[in-house]
Amino acid sequence: MSWLLSGSRGVVLTAYHPSGGTGGRRSGQYTMNHDDSKKIPDGASFDRSGSQDSLDAMSMDDFWKEVENIHETRGNNHEERQAIVVKEPDEGELEEEWLKEAGLSNLFAESTGDSQESMVFLSTLTRTQKAAVEKRVETVTQTLRKKNKHHQIPDVRDIFRPQSDPKGKVCDRSEPSAEGTTESKNEMQDETKDMKFSPGTNEQKSPLDDMPFSETDINLEIPFAEQAANLKDNSVGKIYKDGGGDTLRTNFRLPKDKTGTTKIGDLASQDMKKVYSLALIELTALYDVLGTEFKQQKAAKIKTKDCGLFGVPLSVLLEQDQKKVPGTKIPLIFQKLISQIEEATLETEGLLRIPGVATRVKSLCQELEAKFYEGTFNWENVKQHDAASLLKLFIRELPQPLLTVEYLKAFQDVQNLPTKKQQLQALNLLVILLPEANRDTLKVLLEFLQRVIDHREKNKMTLNNVAMVMAPNLFTFHGLGSKSIEQSEFVMAAGTANVMRFMIQYQKLLWTIPKFIVNQVRKQNTESQKKEKKDKAMKKLLKKMAYDREKHEKQDKTPNDADVPQGVIRVQAPHLSKVSMAIQLTEELKASDIVARFLSEKSGNVQTLKKEEVFLYEIGGNIGERCLDDDTYMKDLYQLNPNAEWVIKSKQS
């Protein structure tokens, strides 16, 4: 069993030899690199002063008992598994891979070609985001020069230079664009208003000074790295003078946003690609500002099982499951194990903490492999604690961690950030960066764990208890080779458990796309549309095509669509009804009001629908497609995206 730890080399702790030990007792010693490293006797008490938070001894005992249970399960399974080798990147390779992940690989392609899309993307970055990109570009540039690569190597200054600026001046968000038109200036002012910050000089007023956010609010309007930079520059200010309320008992909250909260899954795929790139750059910028190293790990490819249940990649599982249940996003065995646990009752004392019998769990695992897809497996033979052990076994046996090889270390290193609020911000961005299958499965797991905690009065499983039990299952990974460590394993244990606790407690926040990222996506879409229009205007053929298209659209418009009064939007539901509605915007009108009004019409397919199945969508303008939450204030959103169309449909449409 291996632990992935923080540190300069992404080191790994091996708690047990895979084939060694009997009876599941904790190893009496751990190999350490420190000069003062020493043997830690079996049953040693946990030193609270070394942990990130004051965690009670009982919780730590739960942690180590779970480690023993995992070892016992492994000891009964003598099947050798191929280790995943984490590749040590060459100089500059990590930064080049980072630029590729951020969608900026064409900056270093052998033939850069048309980098217009990248230029639009770069023009919307914040001060700290630009600094993060510049740092990686500079590293790759130096590496390529050393290797005498015959690539077109851009100067860092050229990357952020507006095309019409011959002086190489870096385009800053507080300045008008190179076009110098009144329209451009107005748009830049609007953007600054939306983003609520201006990354200018140190003499400028802090963007947080006038923000109505409390210390327990998670501010999603100002980029996290900009907030960190501001706190760093003003560390003696009001936010830090009382510690920022940054204690274990602090309950952070997500303030309501009048333009609606955007959850992962609410945006169209083309916009989610932009969100991914921005989240990676923002996370890197945040770590840069805080002086913390952020490096993605990279695993060498290994041969994995192409069928079965346990030890099978999530992508393979979903591919075979979707043949049986089209559209499923969570492995069927994972769903069934959770439902099996819940069918008994979530009030069982010690649920998740008390293991099933190791030999019986192994036997059930083998039987499930043979009979699950045939539908002949007898679930009546599965005791509740056995099902819980099988669920944890499924997570541990994935060929690559649920949190991925790339980001497992980054998730753990969250504990090293200075404040709890910054830890939450980093976790938020890391969740966005997970592959869809991993993220969806993690979400279902965290929701289940919260339901277990909701019955804590009966089952005695508090948030801390559940976090302690589940942390070894998410943060241990059998496939990683062992290395010596440079930290106390007790600090590591408390740290991973605290990250686990945060993921459970704040899961709703973690699945929210920050507003500043959505605003940047809107800005990118607006800039792309402007450039497309400019290119069309330069070509006579496209002018004619635009004219013909406009003529055709006018012919197709109904009188009602052509003349929508000011302050009125037209809402359509093409998949559900032929009826469209003209809605007068008011200060208090919400998305839920429009959906309710539509459902009251009782026309077309509406009669068969329930309120929770239907949503209002914002489509086009400066966004691809966005599902609106019920509390979105429509007038505020209309002012943000006046060119959008408004469509009611179900998420399956």
XYZ file of C-alpha atoms in Angstrom, residues 262-276 436 439 513 518 521 525 617-620 622-628 649 651:
34
model
C -23.378 27.909 -12.700
C -22.821 24.270 -11.777
C -20.560 21.784 -13.533
C -22.807 20.272 -16.186
C -24.751 23.478 -16.843
C -22.546 24.621 -19.745
C -22.209 23.319 -23.294
C -19.116 21.238 -24.112
C -17.424 23.977 -26.163
C -17.626 26.363 -23.204
C -16.504 23.662 -20.732
C -13.275 23.292 -22.726
C -12.616 26.979 -22.108
C -13.533 26.539 -18.432
C -11.002 23.688 -18.119
C -15.891 13.784 -16.429
C -15.780 13.783 -11.361
C -17.998 27.078 -11.671
C -17.861 32.149 -16.647
C -15.709 32.568 -21.169
C -16.933 34.303 -27.004
C -31.563 27.811 -20.792
C -29.538 30.831 -21.855
C -28.331 30.120 -25.421
C -26.061 32.177 -27.656
C -21.709 35.555 -25.229
C -22.263 31.974 -24.024
C -22.691 28.671 -25.825
C -25.441 27.199 -23.671
C -26.090 27.485 -19.951
C -28.700 25.822 -17.764
C -30.059 28.395 -15.311
C -36.287 22.227 -22.235
C -31.844 18.190 -19.667
